[in-house]
CSV table of C-alpha atoms in Angstrom, one decimal:
chain,number,residue,atom,x,y,z
A,1,UNK,CA,101.1,95.6,74.3
A,2,UNK,CA,99.1,93.5,76.6
A,3,UNK,CA,101.4,91.5,79.1
A,4,UNK,CA,99.9,88.6,80.9
A,5,UNK,CA,101.6,86.5,83.5
A,6,UNK,CA,100.1,83.2,84.7
A,7,UNK,CA,102.3,83.0,87.8
A,8,UNK,CA,103.5,79.4,88.7
A,9,UNK,CA,102.5,78.2,85.3
A,10,UNK,CA,105.2,75.8,83.8
A,11,UNK,CA,105.7,75.3,79.9
A,12,UNK,CA,104.5,71.9,80.3
A,13,UNK,CA,101.3,73.2,82.0
A,14,UNK,CA,100.6,75.1,78.7
A,15,UNK,CA,101.3,71.9,76.7
A,16,UNK,CA,99.1,69.6,78.8
A,17,UNK,CA,96.1,72.2,79.1
A,18,UNK,CA,96.1,73.0,75.2
A,19,UNK,CA,96.1,69.1,74.6
A,20,UNK,CA,93.2,68.6,77.0
A,21,UNK,CA,91.3,71.6,75.9
A,22,UNK,CA,91.9,72.1,72.1
A,23,UNK,CA,89.1,74.8,71.8
A,24,UNK,CA,90.3,76.8,74.8
A,25,UNK,CA,91.6,80.4,74.8
A,26,UNK,CA,95.1,79.2,75.8
A,27,UNK,CA,94.9,77.0,72.6
A,28,UNK,CA,94.0,79.9,70.7
A,29,UNK,CA,97.0,81.8,71.9
A,30,UNK,CA,99.3,79.0,71.0
A,31,UNK,CA,97.6,78.7,67.5
A,32,UNK,CA,97.9,82.5,66.9
A,33,UNK,CA,101.1,83.0,68.5
A,34,UNK,CA,104.9,82.4,68.2
A,35,UNK,CA,105.7,79.9,71.2
A,36,UNK,CA,109.1,79.8,72.7
A,37,UNK,CA,109.3,76.3,74.3
A,38,UNK,CA,112.7,76.9,76.0
A,39,UNK,CA,112.1,80.2,77.7
A,40,UNK,CA,113.6,80.6,81.3
A,41,UNK,CA,112.5,82.9,84.1
A,42,UNK,CA,114.9,84.9,86.3
A,43,UNK,CA,116.9,83.4,89.0
A,44,UNK,CA,116.0,83.8,91.8
A,45,UNK,CA,112.7,82.7,90.6
A,46,UNK,CA,110.8,85.1,92.7
A,47,UNK,CA,107.9,87.5,91.5
A,48,UNK,CA,110.1,90.6,91.9
A,49,UNK,CA,113.1,89.4,89.8
A,50,UNK,CA,110.7,87.9,87.3
A,51,UNK,CA,108.5,91.0,86.8
A,52,UNK,CA,111.6,93.2,86.7
A,53,UNK,CA,113.2,91.0,84.2
A,54,UNK,CA,110.3,91.5,81.7
A,55,UNK,CA,110.2,95.2,82.6
A,56,UNK,CA,113.7,96.2,82.4
A,57,UNK,CA,115.6,93.6,80.6
A,58,UNK,CA,117.8,93.0,83.5
A,59,UNK,CA,118.7,90.5,86.1
A,60,UNK,CA,119.4,91.3,89.8
A,61,UNK,CA,122.9,92.1,88.9
A,62,UNK,CA,121.8,95.3,87.4
A,63,UNK,CA,118.2,95.8,88.9
A,64,UNK,CA,119.7,95.4,92.4
A,65,UNK,CA,116.6,93.5,93.4
A,66,UNK,CA,117.2,89.8,94.4
A,67,UNK,CA,113.8,89.1,96.2
A,68,UNK,CA,110.6,91.0,97.4
A,69,UNK,CA,112.0,90.5,100.9
A,70,UNK,CA,115.7,91.1,101.0
A,71,UNK,CA,118.4,93.2,102.7
A,72,UNK,CA,120.5,96.2,102.1
A,73,UNK,CA,123.7,97.0,104.0
A,74,UNK,CA,123.6,100.6,102.9
A,75,UNK,CA,120.2,101.5,104.0
A,76,UNK,CA,118.9,102.0,107.7
A,77,UNK,CA,116.0,100.4,109.4
A,78,UNK,CA,112.3,101.7,109.1
A,79,UNK,CA,111.5,104.2,111.6
A,80,UNK,CA,115.2,104.8,112.6
A,81,UNK,CA,117.3,108.0,112.8
A,82,UNK,CA,119.7,106.3,110.3
A,83,UNK,CA,122.5,106.1,113.0
A,84,UNK,CA,123.1,102.4,111.9
A,85,UNK,CA,123.3,100.8,108.4
A,86,UNK,CA,121.8,97.5,107.4
A,87,UNK,CA,118.1,97.2,106.9
A,88,UNK,CA,115.4,94.6,105.9
A,89,UNK,CA,113.7,95.5,102.7
A,90,UNK,CA,110.3,94.0,102.8
A,91,UNK,CA,108.6,94.9,99.7
A,92,UNK,CA,105.4,92.7,100.2
A,93,UNK,CA,102.2,93.1,102.1
A,94,UNK,CA,104.0,94.0,105.3
A,95,UNK,CA,104.6,97.7,104.1
A,96,UNK,CA,101.0,98.3,103.7
A,97,UNK,CA,99.0,100.3,106.1
A,98,UNK,CA,97.0,97.0,106.6
A,99,UNK,CA,98.6,93.8,105.3
A,100,UNK,CA,95.4,92.5,103.9
A,101,UNK,CA,94.0,95.6,102.0
A,102,UNK,CA,95.0,98.3,99.7
A,103,UNK,CA,95.5,98.8,96.0
A,104,UNK,CA,97.6,102.0,95.6
A,105,UNK,CA,100.7,103.8,96.4
A,106,UNK,CA,98.7,105.7,99.1
A,107,UNK,CA,98.2,102.3,100.8
A,108,UNK,CA,101.9,102.0,101.5
A,109,UNK,CA,102.8,103.0,105.0
A,110,UNK,CA,106.0,105.2,104.9
A,111,UNK,CA,106.8,104.2,108.5
A,112,UNK,CA,107.4,100.7,107.4
A,113,UNK,CA,109.9,101.5,104.7
A,114,UNK,CA,113.7,101.5,105.0
A,115,UNK,CA,115.5,104.6,105.1
A,116,UNK,CA,118.4,106.2,103.1
A,117,UNK,CA,121.1,107.7,105.4
A,118,UNK,CA,123.0,109.1,102.3
A,119,UNK,CA,119.9,111.1,101.4
A,120,UNK,CA,118.7,113.0,104.5
A,121,UNK,CA,117.4,109.6,106.1
A,122,UNK,CA,114.4,109.7,103.6
A,123,UNK,CA,112.2,106.6,103.3
A,124,UNK,CA,112.7,104.4,100.2
A,125,UNK,CA,109.7,103.4,98.2
A,126,UNK,CA,110.0,100.5,96.1
A,127,UNK,CA,110.5,102.3,92.9
A,128,UNK,CA,113.4,104.2,94.5
A,129,UNK,CA,115.0,100.9,95.4
A,130,UNK,CA,115.3,99.9,91.7
A,131,UNK,CA,118.5,100.7,90.2
A,132,UNK,CA,117.5,100.8,86.4
A,133,UNK,CA,114.6,102.1,84.3
A,134,UNK,CA,111.6,100.2,83.1
A,135,UNK,CA,109.8,99.9,79.9
A,136,UNK,CA,106.9,101.9,81.5
A,137,UNK,CA,109.2,105.0,82.1
A,138,UNK,CA,110.4,104.9,78.5
A,139,UNK,CA,106.8,104.6,77.1
A,140,UNK,CA,105.7,107.3,79.4
A,141,UNK,CA,108.5,109.6,78.5
A,142,UNK,CA,107.6,109.2,74.9
A,143,UNK,CA,104.2,110.3,75.5
A,144,UNK,CA,102.5,106.8,75.5
A,145,UNK,CA,99.9,105.7,78.3
A,146,UNK,CA,100.8,102.8,80.6
A,147,UNK,CA,99.0,100.7,83.0
A,148,UNK,CA,99.9,97.9,85.6
A,149,UNK,CA,97.8,95.7,87.5
A,150,UNK,CA,99.7,93.3,90.0
A,151,UNK,CA,99.3,91.7,93.4
A,152,UNK,CA,100.6,94.2,95.9
A,153,UNK,CA,100.8,98.0,96.1
A,154,UNK,CA,104.5,97.4,96.1
A,155,UNK,CA,104.5,96.8,92.4
A,156,UNK,CA,104.5,100.5,92.1
A,157,UNK,CA,108.3,99.5,91.7
A,158,UNK,CA,107.5,99.3,88.0
A,159,UNK,CA,107.1,103.1,88.0
A,160,UNK,CA,111.0,103.0,87.9
A,161,UNK,CA,113.5,105.2,89.6
A,162,UNK,CA,111.7,108.4,88.3
A,163,UNK,CA,108.4,107.4,89.9
A,164,UNK,CA,106.6,108.4,86.9
A,165,UNK,CA,106.3,105.4,84.6
A,166,UNK,CA,102.9,104.2,85.3
A,167,UNK,CA,100.0,106.3,84.5
A,168,UNK,CA,97.3,103.9,85.9
A,169,UNK,CA,98.6,101.5,88.5
A,170,UNK,CA,96.3,99.1,90.3
A,171,UNK,CA,97.6,96.5,93.0
A,172,UNK,CA,94.8,94.9,94.8
A,173,UNK,CA,96.4,93.2,97.8
A,174,UNK,CA,96.1,89.5,97.6
A,175,UNK,CA,97.5,88.6,101.0
A,176,UNK,CA,94.0,87.8,102.5
A,177,UNK,CA,93.5,85.4,99.6
A,178,UNK,CA,96.5,83.6,99.1
A,179,UNK,CA,95.6,80.4,100.9
A,180,UNK,CA,92.2,80.2,99.5
A,181,UNK,CA,91.9,79.1,95.8
A,182,UNK,CA,88.4,80.5,95.5
A,183,UNK,CA,89.3,83.8,96.9
A,184,UNK,CA,92.4,84.2,94.9
A,185,UNK,CA,90.2,83.7,91.7
A,186,UNK,CA,88.1,86.7,93.0
A,187,UNK,CA,91.1,88.8,93.5
A,188,UNK,CA,92.2,88.0,90.2
A,189,UNK,CA,89.0,89.0,88.8
A,190,UNK,CA,89.6,92.4,90.1
A,191,UNK,CA,92.6,92.7,87.9
A,192,UNK,CA,90.7,91.2,84.9
A,193,UNK,CA,88.1,93.7,85.1
A,194,UNK,CA,90.5,96.4,85.2
A,195,UNK,CA,92.2,95.1,82.0
A,196,UNK,CA,88.9,94.9,80.4
A,197,UNK,CA,88.1,98.4,81.0
A,198,UNK,CA,91.5,99.5,79.7
A,199,UNK,CA,91.0,97.5,76.5
A,200,UNK,CA,87.8,99.5,76.2
A,201,UNK,CA,89.8,102.8,76.5
A,202,UNK,CA,88.9,103.5,80.2
A,203,UNK,CA,91.0,103.8,83.3
A,204,UNK,CA,91.1,100.7,85.4
A,205,UNK,CA,88.1,101.4,87.5
A,206,UNK,CA,86.0,102.2,84.4
A,207,UNK,CA,85.3,105.7,85.5
A,208,UNK,CA,87.1,107.9,82.9
A,209,UNK,CA,87.9,107.7,79.1
A,210,UNK,CA,91.7,107.7,78.7
A,211,UNK,CA,92.5,105.7,75.7
A,212,UNK,CA,93.8,102.1,75.5
A,213,UNK,CA,97.3,102.0,77.0
A,214,UNK,CA,100.3,101.3,75.0
A,215,UNK,CA,101.6,99.0,77.5
A,216,UNK,CA,99.3,97.2,80.1
A,217,UNK,CA,98.4,93.8,81.6
A,218,UNK,CA,98.3,91.7,84.7
A,219,UNK,CA,99.4,88.7,86.6
A,220,UNK,CA,97.2,85.8,87.5
A,221,UNK,CA,97.8,84.3,91.0
A,222,UNK,CA,95.3,81.4,90.6
A,223,UNK,CA,97.7,79.0,88.9
A,224,UNK,CA,100.2,79.6,91.6
A,225,UNK,CA,97.9,79.1,94.5
A,226,UNK,CA,96.1,76.3,92.8
A,227,UNK,CA,99.4,74.5,92.6
A,228,UNK,CA,100.3,75.4,96.2
A,229,UNK,CA,97.2,73.8,97.7
A,230,UNK,CA,95.9,71.4,95.2
A,231,UNK,CA,99.0,70.3,93.2
A,232,UNK,CA,99.6,67.7,90.6
A,233,UNK,CA,98.7,64.1,90.5
A,234,UNK,CA,102.3,63.0,89.2
A,235,UNK,CA,105.7,64.2,87.8
A,236,UNK,CA,104.2,64.8,84.3
A,237,UNK,CA,102.1,67.7,85.6
A,238,UNK,CA,98.7,65.7,85.4
A,239,UNK,CA,96.2,67.9,86.9
A,240,UNK,CA,93.6,66.3,89.4
A,241,UNK,CA,90.0,66.5,88.3
A,242,UNK,CA,88.8,65.6,91.6
A,243,UNK,CA,89.3,68.4,94.4
A,244,UNK,CA,91.9,67.6,97.0
A,245,UNK,CA,93.3,70.5,98.8
A,246,UNK,CA,95.7,71.0,101.8
A,247,UNK,CA,95.9,74.0,104.2
A,248,UNK,CA,93.4,75.7,106.2
A,249,UNK,CA,90.6,75.0,103.8
A,250,UNK,CA,91.4,71.3,103.1
A,251,UNK,CA,89.0,69.4,101.0
A,252,UNK,CA,87.1,72.3,99.9
A,253,UNK,CA,86.5,73.3,96.2
A,254,UNK,CA,87.9,74.5,94.0
A,255,UNK,CA,91.2,72.9,93.0
A,256,UNK,CA,94.1,73.6,90.5
A,257,UNK,CA,91.8,72.4,87.6
A,258,UNK,CA,89.1,75.1,88.4
A,259,UNK,CA,91.7,77.6,88.9
A,260,UNK,CA,93.3,77.0,85.3
A,261,UNK,CA,89.7,76.9,83.7
A,262,UNK,CA,89.1,80.3,85.4
A,263,UNK,CA,92.4,81.8,84.0
A,264,UNK,CA,91.5,80.2,80.5
A,265,UNK,CA,88.1,82.1,80.6
A,266,UNK,CA,89.5,85.2,81.7
A,267,UNK,CA,92.1,85.2,78.8
A,268,UNK,CA,89.3,84.3,76.3
A,269,UNK,CA,87.3,87.4,77.7
A,270,UNK,CA,90.4,89.5,76.9
A,271,UNK,CA,91.0,88.2,73.5
A,272,UNK,CA,87.3,88.6,72.6
A,273,UNK,CA,87.2,92.2,73.9
A,274,UNK,CA,90.5,93.0,72.0
A,275,UNK,CA,88.9,91.5,68.7
A,276,UNK,CA,85.4,93.2,69.4
A,277,UNK,CA,87.1,96.7,69.7
A,278,UNK,CA,89.0,96.1,66.4
A,279,UNK,CA,92.4,96.1,68.2
A,280,UNK,CA,93.7,92.9,66.8
A,281,UNK,CA,95.8,94.5,64.1
A,282,UNK,CA,97.8,96.5,66.4
A,283,UNK,CA,98.0,94.6,69.7
A,284,UNK,CA,100.8,92.4,70.6
A,285,UNK,CA,99.9,90.0,73.3
A,286,UNK,CA,102.4,88.2,75.4
A,287,UNK,CA,101.5,85.3,77.6
A,288,UNK,CA,104.1,84.0,80.2
A,289,UNK,CA,104.8,83.5,83.8
A,290,UNK,CA,107.1,85.4,86.1
A,291,UNK,CA,108.3,82.0,87.6
A,292,UNK,CA,107.1,78.3,87.7
A,293,UNK,CA,106.9,76.2,91.0
A,294,UNK,CA,108.4,73.1,92.4
A,295,UNK,CA,108.2,70.2,93.0
A,296,UNK,CA,105.6,69.1,90.4
A,297,UNK,CA,106.1,65.5,91.7
A,298,UNK,CA,104.5,65.5,95.0
A,299,UNK,CA,106.2,62.1,95.9
A,300,UNK,CA,109.6,64.1,96.1
A,301,UNK,CA,108.2,66.9,98.4
A,302,UNK,CA,110.1,67.5,101.7
A,303,UNK,CA,109.3,70.3,103.9
A,304,UNK,CA,112.1,72.0,105.8
A,305,UNK,CA,111.3,74.8,108.3
A,306,UNK,CA,113.3,77.8,107.4
A,307,UNK,CA,113.5,78.7,111.2
A,308,UNK,CA,116.3,76.2,111.5
A,309,UNK,CA,118.7,78.4,109.5
A,310,UNK,CA,119.3,81.2,112.1
A,311,UNK,CA,120.5,78.9,115.0
A,312,UNK,CA,123.0,77.4,112.7
A,313,UNK,CA,124.2,80.7,111.4
A,314,UNK,CA,124.3,82.2,114.8
A,315,UNK,CA,126.3,79.3,116.2
A,316,UNK,CA,129.2,80.9,114.1
A,317,UNK,CA,128.6,84.2,115.8
A,318,UNK,CA,125.8,85.4,118.1
A,319,UNK,CA,123.5,87.7,116.2
A,320,UNK,CA,125.0,87.2,112.8
A,321,UNK,CA,121.6,86.5,111.1
A,322,UNK,CA,120.5,89.5,109.3
A,323,UNK,CA,117.9,88.1,107.0
A,324,UNK,CA,117.0,84.6,105.6
A,325,UNK,CA,114.7,84.5,102.9
A,326,UNK,CA,113.7,81.0,101.8
A,327,UNK,CA,111.1,79.4,99.5
A,328,UNK,CA,112.8,76.9,97.2
A,329,UNK,CA,116.0,78.7,97.6
A,330,UNK,CA,117.5,80.2,100.6
A,331,UNK,CA,119.2,83.7,100.3
A,332,UNK,CA,121.2,84.6,103.5
A,333,UNK,CA,122.3,88.0,104.4
A,334,UNK,CA,124.7,88.4,107.5
A,335,UNK,CA,125.4,91.2,109.9
A,336,UNK,CA,129.2,90.4,109.5
A,337,UNK,CA,129.9,89.7,105.9
A,338,UNK,CA,133.4,88.4,106.6
A,339,UNK,CA,132.0,85.2,108.2
A,340,UNK,CA,130.2,84.1,104.9
A,341,UNK,CA,132.7,81.0,104.5
A,342,UNK,CA,132.4,80.1,108.0
A,343,UNK,CA,128.4,80.1,107.8
A,344,UNK,CA,128.7,78.1,104.5
A,345,UNK,CA,130.9,75.4,106.1
A,346,UNK,CA,128.3,75.2,109.1
A,347,UNK,CA,125.3,74.9,106.5
A,348,UNK,CA,127.2,72.2,104.4
A,349,UNK,CA,128.0,70.2,107.6
A,350,UNK,CA,124.1,70.4,108.4
A,351,UNK,CA,123.1,69.9,104.7
A,352,UNK,CA,120.5,67.2,105.5
A,353,UNK,CA,119.0,69.3,108.3
A,354,UNK,CA,118.6,72.4,106.0
A,355,UNK,CA,117.9,70.4,102.8
A,356,UNK,CA,120.9,71.7,101.0
A,357,UNK,CA,122.2,70.5,97.6
A,358,UNK,CA,124.7,73.1,97.1
A,359,UNK,CA,125.8,76.0,99.5
A,360,UNK,CA,127.6,79.2,97.7
A,361,UNK,CA,129.2,82.0,99.7
A,362,UNK,CA,131.3,85.0,99.2
A,363,UNK,CA,132.7,86.0,95.9
A,364,UNK,CA,131.0,82.9,94.2
A,365,UNK,CA,127.6,84.2,95.0
A,366,UNK,CA,128.4,87.1,92.5
A,367,UNK,CA,129.4,84.5,90.0
A,368,UNK,CA,126.1,82.6,90.6
A,369,UNK,CA,124.2,85.7,89.5
A,370,UNK,CA,126.7,86.5,86.7
A,371,UNK,CA,128.4,89.3,88.5
A,372,UNK,CA,127.3,92.7,89.7
A,373,UNK,CA,126.6,95.9,87.7
A,374,UNK,CA,125.7,99.4,88.9
A,375,UNK,CA,126.9,99.1,92.5
A,376,UNK,CA,124.8,96.6,94.0
A,377,UNK,CA,127.4,95.1,96.5
A,378,UNK,CA,125.4,96.3,99.6
A,379,UNK,CA,122.5,94.0,98.4
A,380,UNK,CA,123.8,90.7,97.1
A,381,UNK,CA,123.2,87.8,99.5
A,382,UNK,CA,126.2,86.4,101.5
A,383,UNK,CA,125.3,82.8,101.2
A,384,UNK,CA,122.9,81.1,98.8
A,385,UNK,CA,121.4,77.5,99.4
A,386,UNK,CA,120.2,75.6,96.5
A,387,UNK,CA,118.0,72.7,98.0
A,388,UNK,CA,117.8,69.3,97.1
A,389,UNK,CA,115.1,68.2,94.7
A,390,UNK,CA,111.7,68.5,96.2
A,391,UNK,CA,112.7,70.7,99.3
A,392,UNK,CA,110.1,73.4,100.1
A,393,UNK,CA,111.2,75.7,102.9
A,394,UNK,CA,107.9,75.8,104.8
A,395,UNK,CA,106.2,74.0,108.0
A,396,UNK,CA,104.7,70.7,107.2
A,397,UNK,CA,101.5,70.7,105.1
A,398,UNK,CA,101.9,74.5,104.6
A,399,UNK,CA,102.0,74.3,100.9
A,400,UNK,CA,102.8,71.7,98.2
A,401,UNK,CA,105.0,73.9,96.0
A,402,UNK,CA,106.9,77.1,95.9
A,403,UNK,CA,109.3,78.9,93.9
A,404,UNK,CA,112.8,80.8,94.2
A,405,UNK,CA,115.4,78.4,93.0
A,406,UNK,CA,117.2,78.2,89.7
A,407,UNK,CA,115.9,74.7,89.0
A,408,UNK,CA,114.3,74.0,85.8
A,409,UNK,CA,111.0,73.5,87.5
A,410,UNK,CA,111.1,76.8,88.9
A,411,UNK,CA,112.3,78.6,85.8
A,412,UNK,CA,111.1,76.8,82.8
A,413,UNK,CA,108.0,78.9,82.0
A,414,UNK,CA,105.7,79.3,78.9
A,415,UNK,CA,106.3,82.2,76.5
A,416,UNK,CA,104.0,82.9,73.6
A,417,UNK,CA,103.7,86.2,71.5
A,418,UNK,CA,100.9,87.1,69.4
A,419,UNK,CA,102.3,89.8,67.1
A,420,UNK,CA,100.2,91.5,64.3
A,421,UNK,CA,101.5,90.8,60.9
A,422,UNK,CA,103.5,87.7,61.9
A,423,UNK,CA,102.5,84.0,61.3
A,424,UNK,CA,101.3,82.1,64.3
A,425,UNK,CA,101.5,78.5,65.3
A,426,UNK,CA,105.1,78.3,65.3
A,427,UNK,CA,107.3,76.8,68.0
A,428,UNK,CA,110.9,77.9,68.6
A,429,UNK,CA,113.1,75.8,70.6
A,430,UNK,CA,116.2,78.1,71.1
A,431,UNK,CA,116.7,79.1,74.6
A,432,UNK,CA,115.5,82.5,75.4
A,433,UNK,CA,115.0,84.6,78.8
A,434,UNK,CA,112.1,86.6,80.1
A,435,UNK,CA,114.6,89.6,80.1
A,436,UNK,CA,114.3,89.6,76.3
A,437,UNK,CA,110.7,90.7,76.5
A,438,UNK,CA,111.6,94.2,77.4
A,439,UNK,CA,113.6,95.2,74.4
A,440,UNK,CA,111.1,93.3,72.2
A,441,UNK,CA,108.3,95.3,73.6
A,442,UNK,CA,110.1,98.7,73.1
A,443,UNK,CA,110.9,97.7,69.6
A,444,UNK,CA,107.3,96.8,68.8
A,445,UNK,CA,106.2,100.3,70.0
A,446,UNK,CA,108.8,102.0,67.9
A,447,UNK,CA,111.0,102.9,70.7
A,448,UNK,CA,114.8,102.4,71.2
A,449,UNK,CA,115.5,99.3,73.2
A,450,UNK,CA,118.9,100.8,74.2
A,451,UNK,CA,117.1,103.4,76.2
A,452,UNK,CA,116.7,100.7,78.9
A,453,UNK,CA,119.7,100.9,81.4
A,454,UNK,CA,119.7,97.1,81.9
A,455,UNK,CA,119.7,96.4,78.2
A,456,UNK,CA,122.9,98.4,77.9
A,457,UNK,CA,124.4,96.8,81.0
A,458,UNK,CA,123.7,93.4,80.4
A,459,UNK,CA,123.5,93.3,76.5
A,460,UNK,CA,120.1,91.9,76.5
A,461,UNK,CA,118.9,91.1,72.9
A,462,UNK,CA,115.2,91.2,71.6
A,463,UNK,CA,113.6,87.9,71.1
A,464,UNK,CA,114.2,86.4,67.8
A,465,UNK,CA,111.2,86.0,65.4
A,466,UNK,CA,112.4,82.5,64.3
A,467,UNK,CA,114.6,83.2,61.4
A,468,UNK,CA,117.8,83.0,63.5
A,469,UNK,CA,116.6,80.2,65.8
């Protein structure tokens, strides 16, 4: 099973690209595959919840992971003696030994990890933070080889609570490239080479013969970064052919069009290698996106500096802000959870200032995420702000789009499955979720989908093959 995520890609992007490039690799995927045109990413539409949805079959209510940077009231701060509880959980580049480098678990600095006072004040690695198991753990336990390539060393979270799920992990840090479309394509290419090596039956760096993994794949950041710094022409998602970019490299090539062409070419190389190696008959290929981005229509874009949240929150009570994580949704954790309603009232009174459309607090937050499962009460945000259309929480001219919200623009993603033995060229319109990928993958591998904790907890069903749609 080869799983490819084109981060930031919308379902309409796939439609538009294939229409403009009918002989492209993406057009081949659509022609050979079963397309789900009404697929939704997880809310919050961040990379961690999206990745974990596909790998566990669960949402944050069972995984316990609401964002890559979050808060846990049961843990203690990094470097502390665990005498206090309430800790930032920053599972991005900030936990690396060097924020701009690294590609393995060894590049994570344990001194930067939160600690668990209930387990001897031990550090908590990303995989230990996850509450449920993953498809990689199930496959590994069944004696199958697994591999993952993603954008941070912290994606070792996919090894699952056991820490044993991934046989070949490769996480080349993308932080130094994330504002430069040219550099992000070079970073993606590191992962592409890893996948091509794995298709050849080698490990990710091509140094050992290990056999083709049963589950492997990668994420592409080029669509995401291309959208952030080049963007679209209009609300229909028209891609500019002339390069116009913002940010520190304003005006420099390449732009979004070049980023998507690169991704298409890379996907084409993978398809060709799978075919050349005689693997078409037993390889499922899934192409999707962990999340999309908003706003597509640049005329609606409004930047709101997320630094404005803390003064408003702290006006209710000094030091009340524990953590605010804001991209196109603001997740707020408080040092005193009893003040959530008061904070919500202040934010609602200043809705124009913080760009709020709706403000949810207290018990209603759990309802927003369809409840809680598996004892995640210490992690769920106290207040959630869904912004008005077009709002991006960032300094002016920092980026054109972002993700995180539950809006259709952030969550309506492509999903196409090439499945050996099944007819391609079909489009299914029934609503589906990225969570359904996990049980679908296990069934395709001949493994029981109910071995996934989140599948049992949330009742996640396999993707329909079309007969019931």
